[in-house]
CSV table of C-alpha atoms in Angstrom, one decimal:
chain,number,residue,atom,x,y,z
I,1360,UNK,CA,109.2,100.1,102.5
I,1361,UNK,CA,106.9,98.0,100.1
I,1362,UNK,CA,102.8,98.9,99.9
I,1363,UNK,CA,102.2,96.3,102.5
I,1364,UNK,CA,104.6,97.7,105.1
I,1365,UNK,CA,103.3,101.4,104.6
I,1366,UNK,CA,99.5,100.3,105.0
I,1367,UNK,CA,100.6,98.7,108.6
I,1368,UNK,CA,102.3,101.4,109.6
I,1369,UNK,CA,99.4,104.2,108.2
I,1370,UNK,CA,96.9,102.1,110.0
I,1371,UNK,CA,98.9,101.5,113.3
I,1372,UNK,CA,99.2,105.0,112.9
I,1373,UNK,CA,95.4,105.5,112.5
I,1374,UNK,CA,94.3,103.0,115.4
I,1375,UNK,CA,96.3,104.8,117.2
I,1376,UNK,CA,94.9,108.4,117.0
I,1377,UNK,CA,91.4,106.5,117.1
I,1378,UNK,CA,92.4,105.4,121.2
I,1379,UNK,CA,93.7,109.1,121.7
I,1380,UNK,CA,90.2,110.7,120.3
I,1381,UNK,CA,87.8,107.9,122.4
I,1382,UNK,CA,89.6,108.2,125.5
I,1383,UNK,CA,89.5,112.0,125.6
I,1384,UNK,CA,85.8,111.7,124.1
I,1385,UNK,CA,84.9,109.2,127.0
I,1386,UNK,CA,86.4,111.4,129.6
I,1387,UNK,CA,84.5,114.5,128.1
I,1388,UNK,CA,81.5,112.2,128.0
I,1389,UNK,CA,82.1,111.4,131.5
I,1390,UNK,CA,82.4,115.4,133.1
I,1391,UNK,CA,78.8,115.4,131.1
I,1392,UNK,CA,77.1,112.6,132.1
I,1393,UNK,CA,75.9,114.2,135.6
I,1394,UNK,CA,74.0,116.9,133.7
I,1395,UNK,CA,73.0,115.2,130.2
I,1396,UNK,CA,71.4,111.4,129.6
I,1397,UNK,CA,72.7,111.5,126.5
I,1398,UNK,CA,76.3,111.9,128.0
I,1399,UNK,CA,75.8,108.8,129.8
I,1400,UNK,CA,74.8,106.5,126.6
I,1401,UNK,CA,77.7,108.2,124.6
I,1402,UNK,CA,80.6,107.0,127.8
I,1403,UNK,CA,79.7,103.7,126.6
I,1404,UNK,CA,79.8,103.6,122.5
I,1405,UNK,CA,83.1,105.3,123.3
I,1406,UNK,CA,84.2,103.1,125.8
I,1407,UNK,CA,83.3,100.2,122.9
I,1408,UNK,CA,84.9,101.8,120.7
I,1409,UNK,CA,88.0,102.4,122.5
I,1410,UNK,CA,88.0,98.3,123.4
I,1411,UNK,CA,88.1,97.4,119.8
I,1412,UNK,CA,91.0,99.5,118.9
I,1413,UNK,CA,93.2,98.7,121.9
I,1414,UNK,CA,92.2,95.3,120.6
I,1415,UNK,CA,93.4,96.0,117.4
I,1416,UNK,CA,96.6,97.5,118.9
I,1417,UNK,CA,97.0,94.2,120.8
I,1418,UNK,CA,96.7,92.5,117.5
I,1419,UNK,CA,99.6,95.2,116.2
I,1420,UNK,CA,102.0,94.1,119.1
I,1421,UNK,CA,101.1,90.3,118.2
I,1422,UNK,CA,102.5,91.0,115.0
I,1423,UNK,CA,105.9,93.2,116.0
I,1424,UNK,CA,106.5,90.2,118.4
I,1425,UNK,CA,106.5,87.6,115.6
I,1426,UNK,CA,103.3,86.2,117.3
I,1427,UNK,CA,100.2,84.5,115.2
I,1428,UNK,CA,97.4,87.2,114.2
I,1429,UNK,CA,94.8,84.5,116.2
I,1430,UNK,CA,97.1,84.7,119.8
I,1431,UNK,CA,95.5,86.7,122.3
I,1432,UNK,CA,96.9,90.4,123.1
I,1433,UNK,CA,99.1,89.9,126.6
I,1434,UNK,CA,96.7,91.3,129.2
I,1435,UNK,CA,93.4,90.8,127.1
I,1436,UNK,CA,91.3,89.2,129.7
I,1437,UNK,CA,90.8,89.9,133.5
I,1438,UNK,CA,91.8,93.5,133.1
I,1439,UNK,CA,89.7,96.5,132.3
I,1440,UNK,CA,90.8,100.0,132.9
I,1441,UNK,CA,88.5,102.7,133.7
């Protein structure tokens, strides 16, 4: 595996555990919001940031699939998961 190959894979690696840690710091930010404001203003940086790195990861499949790094993830727009 060249340089190139190993930075992919470190940072698919990477972007991964970064959707793991904002999804279970949303939900935590969630449990809190009915008791702490600031609970409820954290939900949505971590919601944003979770949306940038499943984008990202959407731009990882792009490339496993052969597709240009400009094509849309599959499943980019109309859908929003909660």
């Amino acid at each position: 595996m060249n340089d190139q190959e190993q930075f992919l894979a470190d940072f698919a690696q990477w972007i991964d555990q970064q959707v793991q840690v904002s999804e279970l710091a949303m939900k935590t930010a969630q449990q809190l919001a009915e008791k702490d404001d600031k609970a409820k203003e954290a939900i949505i940086r971590y919601e944003s940031r979770l949306d940038a790195y499943q984008f990202i990861q959407g731009k990882f499949e792009n490339y496993k699939a052969g597709k240009n790094f400009h094509d849309i993830p599959e499943g980019m727009f109309g859908k929003k998961e909660y």
